[in-house]
Amino acid sequence: MGDKKAMKCHVEVAVLKKNVDLQKIQSFVERFVTSGVKLKSNAIIQKPDGLEDCVEFIQFDDNIKYFKSLNETQLVYHFYKINERGAEIEILEQSDSNESNDEVPASNHWLLPSRDFTGLWESLIYEEGLKENILKYVETSLLFSQRKVNPNIISCNRIILLHGPPGTGKTSLCKAVAQKLSIRMSQNFKYTHLVEINSHSLFSKWFSESGKLVMKLFSRIREIVEHPQSLVCVLIDEVESIAYARSSVSGDEPRDALRVVNAVLTQLDQIRKYPNVLILTTSNLTATIDCAFIDRADIKIFIDFPTTRAIYEIYLSAIHELMRVQIIQNQSILVYDSLDNFERIDDISDCTEHELSMKLLKIAEQSIGLSGRTLRKIPFLAHSLLVENDVIVLNDFLNALKLSLQNHLKDTKALSTGTQVNGYL
C-alpha cells in the first residue's frame, strides 16, 4: 500500500510590497500552525508579529481546521499584492442615423485581486461545500484548457450559470470566485481581469445598434484575452436580459433582441477558444433564457434562500463584527456545528454561552425564507431602531434582533397586502 496522500491547505499571504522574504513568512506560518493554536475555517492572522512591515494578513482555507501535523498537511502558499485601484468603466460609442454619438457604459473592469473584493469570499455563507465545489470546477476547467484537452472528446466551455431568487448573493459569489482565482492562479497568470458586462446598457435606443454594441464590447475583451499571461473573468449579471429566449420573441419590436442573442452566442463561441477566459453568469429568471445559452453552460447551480444553518452563521458573523468594533461586549457564543452537543431550552432568561446560542438559533429558525441581502440588514435595523447604548451586552442585542425581525416580517406582509403599519404604507 502506498503512503497516505497529504491533505492540501492553501495559505494566502497578502504582502505589502513585492520584495519580501518568502522563507521567513513560511517559517512563521509553520511555527504558528504547529504551536497548538486551534484554527477555524478561513482563519486570518492580521499583521503577524515580526512581519508587520511586509505582510498585511495571512489567510488559511477551510482545511486548516483539520490540521494535525506538517507531515499530514501540505501547505500550498499563494503570495499576492492587493490592487488598490477600483473599477474602470468601459465606454462604448453608438451612433444613430443622424450621425450623432451616444456613450454607453458597457462594462466595469477590475484588476484582481482588488481591495473592493477583499473579504467577500469569507462573508458569503452557503451550505457547506458549495463555494469550494464551484472553485474546484473552475480550477479544473482552466487546467483542462491549459493542458489543451481535446474539446471534441471532453467538452468544457468554461461557462457557469448561477440561478435562483434575488438577494441570494449570486453576483457577489461570481466576483468572489474571480478574486479567489486571481490569488490561487497567480503562478499561472501574471494578471487577472474581471469584466462585468452592463447588460441593460447594451440595449440601444436606436434600432439594430445593440447587436453591434455586443460585438464591439467582446472585441475589447478579446484584446485582453489575447495576452497569454492574463486570466480574464467575464461576468454577465442577469444574463436573461441579453440571452432572452428567442422562442418567446414575437411582433416587430424584438428584432433587435434577436440580434443581441445571436451576437452573444456567436461571441461566446469565439471567445471560448482561448484557454484563459472564464464566463460567469447569473439569472433570476431562468425560464426566459435562450435554450442555446443554457446548453452552453457547463454547470447550472441553483442558489436558494439560506437554510437555518446558513442564517445562524450569517447572524453570527454580524455579531462577531459588532464585537470587533466594540458595539457589542465580547461574549462567547457557539458556532452552529457545536449546537448538536446541547439540548434545546425553551425558556431562556440567563446569559450563558449555550443559552445565548439557543436564542440565536430560534431567531434563525424564524428567519427562514429571507434572502441573504435582507438578513444582513436585520442586525443594522436592530441596533438603529432598538438599542440606546453605544455598547450593549449580547443578550440585549439578541432581544433587539428578534424584535427587529418581527417588525420586518410584519412590514413585509403589510407591504404585500397594501395595509398600513404604524402610519406607514
Tab-separated table of C-alpha atoms in Angstrom, residues 160-338:
chain	number	residue	atom	x	y	z
A	160	ILE	CA	-21.050	28.904	-15.232
A	161	LEU	CA	-24.688	29.803	-14.611
A	162	LEU	CA	-25.776	30.631	-11.059
A	163	HIS	CA	-29.550	30.973	-10.815
A	164	GLY	CA	-32.101	31.482	-8.081
A	165	PRO	CA	-34.215	34.146	-6.353
A	166	PRO	CA	-32.966	37.733	-5.961
A	167	GLY	CA	-30.820	38.632	-2.976
A	168	THR	CA	-29.110	35.251	-2.586
A	169	GLY	CA	-25.640	36.551	-3.415
A	170	LYS	CA	-25.174	35.154	-6.921
A	171	THR	CA	-23.382	38.198	-8.309
A	172	SER	CA	-21.232	38.579	-5.201
A	173	LEU	CA	-20.294	34.898	-5.398
A	174	CYS	CA	-19.153	35.337	-9.009
A	175	LYS	CA	-16.953	38.263	-8.005
A	176	ALA	CA	-15.601	36.326	-5.030
A	177	VAL	CA	-14.729	33.353	-7.265
A	178	ALA	CA	-12.845	35.658	-9.644
A	179	GLN	CA	-10.973	37.221	-6.722
A	180	LYS	CA	-10.064	33.809	-5.317
A	181	LEU	CA	-8.855	32.640	-8.737
A	182	SER	CA	-6.608	35.678	-9.055
A	183	ILE	CA	-4.857	34.538	-5.867
A	184	ARG	CA	-4.800	30.780	-6.467
A	185	MET	CA	-3.744	31.078	-10.139
A	186	SER	CA	-1.103	33.778	-9.647
A	187	GLN	CA	1.644	31.310	-10.554
A	188	ASN	CA	-0.017	30.678	-13.925
A	189	PHE	CA	-1.154	34.188	-14.828
A	190	LYS	CA	0.603	37.480	-14.240
A	191	TYR	CA	-2.647	39.444	-14.428
A	192	THR	CA	-6.287	38.674	-13.648
A	193	HIS	CA	-9.095	40.834	-15.049
A	194	LEU	CA	-12.754	40.920	-14.085
A	195	VAL	CA	-15.023	42.443	-16.725
A	196	GLU	CA	-18.620	42.897	-15.539
A	197	ILE	CA	-20.883	43.469	-18.530
A	198	ASN	CA	-23.622	46.040	-18.014
A	199	SER	CA	-26.294	44.042	-19.828
A	200	HIS	CA	-29.059	46.647	-19.649
A	201	SER	CA	-26.864	49.385	-21.146
A	202	LEU	CA	-26.188	47.281	-24.228
A	203	PHE	CA	-29.767	47.650	-25.415
A	204	SER	CA	-29.632	50.660	-27.700
A	205	LYS	CA	-32.478	53.086	-28.113
A	206	TRP	CA	-31.537	53.045	-31.783
A	207	PHE	CA	-32.766	50.229	-33.993
A	208	SER	CA	-30.224	47.450	-34.648
A	209	GLU	CA	-27.435	49.049	-32.579
A	210	SER	CA	-27.489	46.624	-29.639
A	211	GLY	CA	-26.069	43.678	-31.541
A	212	LYS	CA	-23.246	45.902	-32.783
A	213	LEU	CA	-22.519	47.047	-29.225
A	214	VAL	CA	-22.252	43.431	-28.046
A	215	MET	CA	-19.754	42.654	-30.789
A	216	LYS	CA	-17.802	45.823	-30.072
A	217	LEU	CA	-17.602	45.023	-26.345
A	218	PHE	CA	-16.452	41.450	-26.905
A	219	SER	CA	-13.875	42.757	-29.349
A	220	ARG	CA	-12.459	44.855	-26.484
A	221	ILE	CA	-12.499	41.825	-24.205
A	222	ARG	CA	-10.693	39.759	-26.822
A	223	GLU	CA	-7.880	42.310	-26.841
A	224	ILE	CA	-7.240	41.443	-23.174
A	225	VAL	CA	-7.749	37.707	-23.663
A	226	GLU	CA	-5.153	37.590	-26.415
A	227	HIS	CA	-2.484	38.355	-23.810
A	228	PRO	CA	-1.494	34.809	-22.697
A	229	GLN	CA	-0.387	35.969	-19.235
A	230	SER	CA	-3.841	37.373	-18.462
A	231	LEU	CA	-6.705	35.418	-16.920
A	232	VAL	CA	-9.990	37.076	-17.896
A	233	CYS	CA	-13.218	36.510	-15.951
A	234	VAL	CA	-16.302	37.865	-17.740
A	235	LEU	CA	-19.347	38.411	-15.513
A	236	ILE	CA	-22.773	38.719	-17.148
A	237	ASP	CA	-25.303	39.592	-14.453
A	238	GLU	CA	-28.984	38.887	-15.212
A	239	VAL	CA	-27.933	37.107	-18.374
A	240	GLU	CA	-31.553	36.695	-19.471
A	241	SER	CA	-31.531	40.382	-20.478
A	242	ILE	CA	-29.084	39.694	-23.335
A	243	ALA	CA	-29.774	35.985	-23.861
A	244	TYR	CA	-33.566	36.152	-23.938
A	245	ALA	CA	-35.326	33.035	-25.225
A	246	ARG	CA	-35.737	33.545	-28.961
A	247	SER	CA	-38.756	31.227	-28.981
A	248	SER	CA	-40.618	33.802	-26.847
A	249	VAL	CA	-39.950	36.714	-29.203
A	250	SER	CA	-42.924	37.898	-31.270
A	251	GLY	CA	-44.063	41.014	-33.114
A	252	ASP	CA	-41.970	43.705	-34.796
A	253	GLU	CA	-40.105	45.349	-31.897
A	254	PRO	CA	-37.936	42.433	-30.764
A	255	ARG	CA	-35.806	42.150	-33.915
A	256	ASP	CA	-33.017	43.925	-32.102
A	257	ALA	CA	-33.355	41.491	-29.190
A	258	LEU	CA	-32.856	38.601	-31.616
A	259	ARG	CA	-29.727	40.262	-32.947
A	260	VAL	CA	-28.393	40.643	-29.409
A	261	VAL	CA	-28.964	36.971	-28.536
A	262	ASN	CA	-27.363	35.828	-31.783
A	263	ALA	CA	-24.433	38.177	-31.224
A	264	VAL	CA	-23.916	36.971	-27.629
A	265	LEU	CA	-23.941	33.291	-28.633
A	266	THR	CA	-21.563	33.931	-31.524
A	267	GLN	CA	-19.144	35.908	-29.346
A	268	LEU	CA	-19.195	33.257	-26.601
A	269	ASP	CA	-18.370	30.571	-29.162
A	270	GLN	CA	-15.448	32.617	-30.414
A	271	ILE	CA	-14.003	33.639	-27.074
A	272	ARG	CA	-14.141	30.159	-25.516
A	273	LYS	CA	-11.381	29.100	-27.912
A	274	TYR	CA	-8.947	30.976	-25.697
A	275	PRO	CA	-7.669	28.923	-22.720
A	276	ASN	CA	-7.502	31.882	-20.330
A	277	VAL	CA	-11.113	33.059	-20.205
A	278	LEU	CA	-13.961	32.159	-17.836
A	279	ILE	CA	-17.610	33.219	-18.253
A	280	LEU	CA	-19.607	33.726	-15.028
A	281	THR	CA	-23.343	34.388	-15.401
A	282	THR	CA	-26.327	34.876	-13.087
A	283	SER	CA	-30.090	34.805	-13.555
A	284	ASN	CA	-33.226	35.323	-11.516
A	285	LEU	CA	-35.447	34.126	-14.392
A	286	THR	CA	-34.021	31.006	-15.985
A	287	ALA	CA	-37.287	30.252	-17.795
A	288	THR	CA	-36.652	33.259	-20.036
A	289	ILE	CA	-33.066	32.330	-21.021
A	290	ASP	CA	-32.479	31.046	-24.534
A	291	CYS	CA	-32.025	27.265	-24.514
A	292	ALA	CA	-28.903	27.557	-26.692
A	293	PHE	CA	-27.193	29.562	-23.957
A	294	ILE	CA	-28.276	27.148	-21.219
A	295	ASP	CA	-26.893	24.282	-23.303
A	296	ARG	CA	-23.525	26.043	-23.477
A	297	ALA	CA	-23.258	26.385	-19.680
A	298	ASP	CA	-21.152	23.584	-18.183
A	299	ILE	CA	-22.740	23.790	-14.764
A	300	LYS	CA	-26.003	25.333	-13.603
A	301	ILE	CA	-26.143	25.825	-9.859
A	302	PHE	CA	-29.296	26.839	-8.016
A	303	ILE	CA	-28.610	29.346	-5.223
A	304	ASP	CA	-31.569	29.170	-2.862
A	305	PHE	CA	-32.548	31.210	0.183
A	306	PRO	CA	-30.307	30.421	3.180
A	307	THR	CA	-31.042	27.407	5.352
A	308	THR	CA	-31.252	27.616	9.146
A	309	ARG	CA	-27.573	26.761	9.400
A	310	ALA	CA	-26.555	29.494	6.945
A	311	ILE	CA	-28.861	32.062	8.590
A	312	TYR	CA	-27.380	31.283	12.011
A	313	GLU	CA	-23.841	31.746	10.667
A	314	ILE	CA	-24.803	34.980	8.868
A	315	TYR	CA	-26.176	36.451	12.087
A	316	LEU	CA	-23.172	35.113	13.991
A	317	SER	CA	-20.745	36.796	11.593
A	318	ALA	CA	-22.590	40.089	12.136
A	319	ILE	CA	-22.365	39.638	15.911
A	320	HIS	CA	-18.628	38.928	15.737
A	321	GLU	CA	-18.111	42.037	13.602
A	322	LEU	CA	-20.004	44.209	16.117
A	323	MET	CA	-17.917	42.689	18.894
A	324	ARG	CA	-14.754	43.500	16.947
A	325	VAL	CA	-15.678	47.194	16.771
A	326	GLN	CA	-16.866	47.122	20.422
A	327	ILE	CA	-20.526	47.846	19.765
A	328	ILE	CA	-21.398	44.538	21.467
A	329	GLN	CA	-19.439	43.429	24.522
A	330	ASN	CA	-17.256	40.401	23.860
A	331	GLN	CA	-19.023	37.254	24.956
A	332	SER	CA	-18.713	33.660	23.847
A	333	ILE	CA	-21.357	32.188	21.541
A	334	LEU	CA	-21.318	28.812	19.801
A	335	VAL	CA	-20.888	28.127	16.100
A	336	TYR	CA	-23.720	26.156	14.512
A	337	ASP	CA	-21.869	22.839	14.402
A	338	SER	CA	-21.478	22.915	18.190
